[in-house]
XYZ file of C-alpha atoms in Angstrom:
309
model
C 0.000 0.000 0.000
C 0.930 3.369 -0.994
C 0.348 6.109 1.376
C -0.296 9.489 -0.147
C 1.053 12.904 2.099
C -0.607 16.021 1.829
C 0.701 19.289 3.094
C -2.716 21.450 2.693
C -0.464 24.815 3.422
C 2.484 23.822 1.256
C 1.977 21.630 -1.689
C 0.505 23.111 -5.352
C -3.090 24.303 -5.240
C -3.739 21.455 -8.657
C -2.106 18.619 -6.523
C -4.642 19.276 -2.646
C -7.517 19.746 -4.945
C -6.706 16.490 -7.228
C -6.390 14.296 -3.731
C -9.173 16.390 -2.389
C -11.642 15.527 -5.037
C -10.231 11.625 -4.882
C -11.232 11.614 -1.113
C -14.731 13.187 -1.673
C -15.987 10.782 -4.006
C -14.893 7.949 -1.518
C -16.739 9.743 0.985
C -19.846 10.128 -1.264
C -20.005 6.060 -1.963
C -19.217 5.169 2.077
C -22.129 4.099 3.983
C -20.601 2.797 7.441
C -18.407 5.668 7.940
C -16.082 5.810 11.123
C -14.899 9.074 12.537
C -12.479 9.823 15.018
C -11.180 13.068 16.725
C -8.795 14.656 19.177
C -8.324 17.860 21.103
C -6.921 19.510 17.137
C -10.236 19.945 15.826
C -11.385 22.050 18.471
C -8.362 24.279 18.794
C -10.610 26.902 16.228
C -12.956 27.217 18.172
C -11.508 29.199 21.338
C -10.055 26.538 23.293
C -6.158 27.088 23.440
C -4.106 24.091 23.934
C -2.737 23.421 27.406
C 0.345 21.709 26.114
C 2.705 24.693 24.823
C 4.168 27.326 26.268
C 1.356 29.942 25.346
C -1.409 27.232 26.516
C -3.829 27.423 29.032
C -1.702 25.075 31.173
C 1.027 27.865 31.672
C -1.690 30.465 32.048
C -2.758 28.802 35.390
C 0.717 28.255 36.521
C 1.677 31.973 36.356
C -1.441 32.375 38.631
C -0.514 29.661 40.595
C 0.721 30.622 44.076
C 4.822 31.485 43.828
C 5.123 29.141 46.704
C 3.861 26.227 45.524
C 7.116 23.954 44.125
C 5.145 21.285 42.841
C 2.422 23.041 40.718
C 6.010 24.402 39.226
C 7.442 21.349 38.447
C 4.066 19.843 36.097
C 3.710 19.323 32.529
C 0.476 20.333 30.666
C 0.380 16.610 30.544
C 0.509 15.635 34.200
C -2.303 17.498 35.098
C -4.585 14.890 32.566
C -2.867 12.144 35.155
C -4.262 10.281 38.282
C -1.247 10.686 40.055
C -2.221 14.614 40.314
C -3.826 13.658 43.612
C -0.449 12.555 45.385
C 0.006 15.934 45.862
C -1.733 18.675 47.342
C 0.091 21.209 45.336
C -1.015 19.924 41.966
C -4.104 19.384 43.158
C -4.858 22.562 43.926
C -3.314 23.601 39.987
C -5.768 20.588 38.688
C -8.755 22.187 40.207
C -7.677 25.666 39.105
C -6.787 24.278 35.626
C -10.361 22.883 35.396
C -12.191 26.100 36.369
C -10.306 27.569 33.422
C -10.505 25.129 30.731
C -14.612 25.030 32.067
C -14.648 29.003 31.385
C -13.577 28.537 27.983
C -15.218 25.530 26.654
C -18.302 27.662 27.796
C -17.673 29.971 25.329
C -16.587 28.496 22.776
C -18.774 26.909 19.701
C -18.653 24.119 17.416
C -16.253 24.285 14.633
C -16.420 23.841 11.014
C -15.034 19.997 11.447
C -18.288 19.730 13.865
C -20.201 20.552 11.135
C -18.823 18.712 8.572
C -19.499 15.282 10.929
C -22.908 16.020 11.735
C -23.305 16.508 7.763
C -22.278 12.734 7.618
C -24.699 11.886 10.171
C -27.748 13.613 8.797
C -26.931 11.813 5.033
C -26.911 8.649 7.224
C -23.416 7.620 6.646
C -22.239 8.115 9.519
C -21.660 4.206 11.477
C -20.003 6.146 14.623
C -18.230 8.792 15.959
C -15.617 8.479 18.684
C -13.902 11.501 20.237
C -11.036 12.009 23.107
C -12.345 15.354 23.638
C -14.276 16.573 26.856
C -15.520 19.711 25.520
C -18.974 18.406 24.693
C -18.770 20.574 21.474
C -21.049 18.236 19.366
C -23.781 18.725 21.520
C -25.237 21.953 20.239
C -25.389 20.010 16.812
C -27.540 16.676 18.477
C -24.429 15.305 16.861
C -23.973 11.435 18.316
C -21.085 10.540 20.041
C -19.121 8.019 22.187
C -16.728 10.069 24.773
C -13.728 8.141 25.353
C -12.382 10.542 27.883
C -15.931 11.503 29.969
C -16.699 14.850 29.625
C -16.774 18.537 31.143
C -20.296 19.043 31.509
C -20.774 16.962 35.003
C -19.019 16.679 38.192
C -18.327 13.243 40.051
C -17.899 12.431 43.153
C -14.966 11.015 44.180
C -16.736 8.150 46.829
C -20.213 7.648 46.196
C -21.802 7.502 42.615
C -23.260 11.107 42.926
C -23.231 13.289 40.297
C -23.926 16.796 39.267
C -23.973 19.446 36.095
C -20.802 21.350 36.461
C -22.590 25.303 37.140
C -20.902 28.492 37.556
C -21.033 27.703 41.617
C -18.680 24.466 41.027
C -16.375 25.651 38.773
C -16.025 28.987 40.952
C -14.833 26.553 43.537
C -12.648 24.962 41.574
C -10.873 28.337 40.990
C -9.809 28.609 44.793
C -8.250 25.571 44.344
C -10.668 23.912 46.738
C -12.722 21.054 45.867
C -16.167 21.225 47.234
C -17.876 18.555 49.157
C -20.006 15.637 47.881
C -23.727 17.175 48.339
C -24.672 13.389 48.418
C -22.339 12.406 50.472
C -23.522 15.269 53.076
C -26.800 13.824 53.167
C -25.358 10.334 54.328
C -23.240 11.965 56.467
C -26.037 13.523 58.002
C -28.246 10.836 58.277
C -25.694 8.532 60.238
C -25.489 11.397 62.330
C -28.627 11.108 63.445
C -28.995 7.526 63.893
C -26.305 7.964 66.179
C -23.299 6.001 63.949
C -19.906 7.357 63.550
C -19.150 9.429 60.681
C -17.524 8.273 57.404
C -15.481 10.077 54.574
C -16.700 12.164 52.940
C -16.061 12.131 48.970
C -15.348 15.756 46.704
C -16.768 16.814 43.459
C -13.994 16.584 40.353
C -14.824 16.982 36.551
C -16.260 13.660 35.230
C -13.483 12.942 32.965
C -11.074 10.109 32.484
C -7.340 10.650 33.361
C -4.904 8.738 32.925
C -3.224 5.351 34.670
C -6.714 5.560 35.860
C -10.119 2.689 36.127
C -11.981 3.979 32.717
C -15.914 3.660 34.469
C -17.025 3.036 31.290
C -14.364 0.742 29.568
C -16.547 -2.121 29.420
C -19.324 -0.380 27.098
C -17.072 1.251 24.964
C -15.407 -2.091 24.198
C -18.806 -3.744 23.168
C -19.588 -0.940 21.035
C -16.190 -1.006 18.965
C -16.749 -5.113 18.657
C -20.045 -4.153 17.212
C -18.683 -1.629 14.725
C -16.009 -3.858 14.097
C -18.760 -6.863 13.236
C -20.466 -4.231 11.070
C -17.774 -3.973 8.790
C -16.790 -0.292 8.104
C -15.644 0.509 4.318
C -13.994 4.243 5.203
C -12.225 6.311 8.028
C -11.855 9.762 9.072
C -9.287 10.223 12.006
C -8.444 13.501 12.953
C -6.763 15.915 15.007
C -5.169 13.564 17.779
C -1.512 12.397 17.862
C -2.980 8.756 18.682
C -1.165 7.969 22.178
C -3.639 6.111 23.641
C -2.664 2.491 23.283
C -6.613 0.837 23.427
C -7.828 3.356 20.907
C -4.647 2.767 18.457
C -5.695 -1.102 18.892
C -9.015 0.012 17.661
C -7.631 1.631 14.745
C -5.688 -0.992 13.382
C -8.270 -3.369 13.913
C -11.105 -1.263 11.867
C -8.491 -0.538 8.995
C -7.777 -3.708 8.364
C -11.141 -4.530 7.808
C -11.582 -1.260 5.551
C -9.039 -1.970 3.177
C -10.452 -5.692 2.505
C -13.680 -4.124 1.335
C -11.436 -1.405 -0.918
C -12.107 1.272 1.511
C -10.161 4.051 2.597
C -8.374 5.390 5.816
C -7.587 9.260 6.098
C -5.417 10.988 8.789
C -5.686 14.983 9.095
C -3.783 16.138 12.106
C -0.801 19.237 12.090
C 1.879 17.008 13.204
C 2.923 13.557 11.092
C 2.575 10.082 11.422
C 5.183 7.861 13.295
C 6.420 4.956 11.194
C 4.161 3.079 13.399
C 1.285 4.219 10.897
C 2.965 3.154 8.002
C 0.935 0.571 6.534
C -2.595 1.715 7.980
C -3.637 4.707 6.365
C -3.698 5.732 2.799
C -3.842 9.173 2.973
C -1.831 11.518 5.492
C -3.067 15.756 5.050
C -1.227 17.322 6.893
C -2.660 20.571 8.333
C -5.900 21.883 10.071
C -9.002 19.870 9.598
C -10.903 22.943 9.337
C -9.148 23.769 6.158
C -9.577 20.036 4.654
C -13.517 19.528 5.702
C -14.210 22.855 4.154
C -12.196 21.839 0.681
C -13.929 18.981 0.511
C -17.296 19.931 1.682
C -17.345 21.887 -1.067
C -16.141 18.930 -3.175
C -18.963 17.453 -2.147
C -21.285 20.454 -3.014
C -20.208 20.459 -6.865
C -20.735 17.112 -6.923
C -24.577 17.662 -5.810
C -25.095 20.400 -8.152
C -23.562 18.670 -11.178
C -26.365 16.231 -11.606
């Protein structure tokens, strides 16, 4: 297999529109499209990235008490890992970090790459849509999706099973630093108290999102529903704007392509950074860029084709 590389800023206007137009007429004839997306296709839409240097994670730091050595000493990364709670330091820049990234995903709206997958679901070709993002950006679009990573639009508790939309009162909590108590947990609390039993711990409220190294609540669903689309036997691919880290989801990948290509289908990659040699053999074409830029090309692709019949 031949892998084709686009660079959507760089390479001749003929040769992007030539691939362009190849990929839109596979994605006309698909009919059990999967789609797959990352934190890149919502960078457009207001929500800076917390990995670099001008990021939201270094924002928070420079508010971040002087004092405080180990909120210092964090990657962007770390603060997406379980083992944030070891310290009370980084805990405090976790909960800060949240408030902030809450503040802007509240602002922001869906982007053009949104748009361009709920088009796919209203033409019914859509099979499913998988995302690592947490900003809940499809939802203003009734646009289906399975969350791998939970999402920013609830609070959990970190005991009980409680759970609660994430308001302005939460995530102005979450600013101090300060976790705020279970409300459910208050109530049992309460009620032992009156019965006269000793009191137990008491759990706090944190996004509802999945970090990592930790227990994924929802693993076991997810993996039924990827069998299924697996069964189903998907004949094209869309994965875009992630830099595919996460080991189960590049199993999932692998798996689904294989099965692509033995019906003649195709696997794209948009993302602004390139593949890994890893990838060499799975996808057929790599665009290199925004997928903003890409959905809107061929979107309109797609548009001549309608009005040419």
């Amino acid at each position: 297999m031949t892998k084709v590389k686009i660079l959507i800023s760089e390479d001749t206007k003929e040769e992007v529109e030539l691939f362009t137009s190849e990929l839109a007429a596979c994605i006309k004839k698909s009919k059990r499209m999967l789609v797959i997306t990352g934190a890149g296709i919502s960078c457009s839409s207001g929500i800076p990235d917390y990995r670099s240097s001008q990021g939201l994670y270094s924002s928070v730091i420079k508010k971040t008490d002087n004092n405080n050595n180990s909120s210092r000493i964090m990657k962007g990364q770390d603060l997406f890992d379980a083992t944030v709670f070891r310290d009370k330091g980084q805990t405090e820049c976790f909960y800060k970090f949240m408030a902030e990234l809450k503040s802007r995903i509240s602002n922001a709206l869906p982007t053009a790459t949104h748009v361009f997958i709920q088009g796919l679901q209203a033409r019914g070709q859509l099979m499913r849509y998988y995302t690592q993002n947490i900003d809940c950006l499809e939802d203003p679009l009734d646009l289906s999706v399975v969350r791998l990573h939970g999402s920013m639009d609830k609070v959990k508790c970190t005991l009980c099973t409680a759970s609660y939309a994430f308001t302005i009162e939460y995530q102005d909590q979450f600013r101090n630093g300060q976790p705020p108590v279970c409300p459910q947990c208050i109530v049992y609390d309460n009620e032992r108290s009156r019965l006269g039993k000793r009191p137990l711990a008491m759990g706090t409220l944190r996004p509802n999102i999945v970090l990592y190294n930790e227990f994924h609540p929802e693993a076991e669903s997810i993996g039924k529903l990827q069998l299924k689309d697996l069964n189903r036997k998907p004949d094209f691919m869309i994965v875009m704007g992630t830099s595919l880290r996460i080991a189960s989801l590049k199993k999932f990948i692998k798996e689904a392509a294989k099965l692509i290509h033995s019906v003649q289908g195709k696997v794209v990659f948009i993302n602004m950074t390139p593949l890994t040699k890893e990838w060499e053999h799975v996808f057929d074409y790599e665009l290199l860029g925004h997928s903003d830029d890409w959905v809107q090309m061929t979107q309109q692709k797609l548009n001549e084709t309608v009005c040419a019949k």
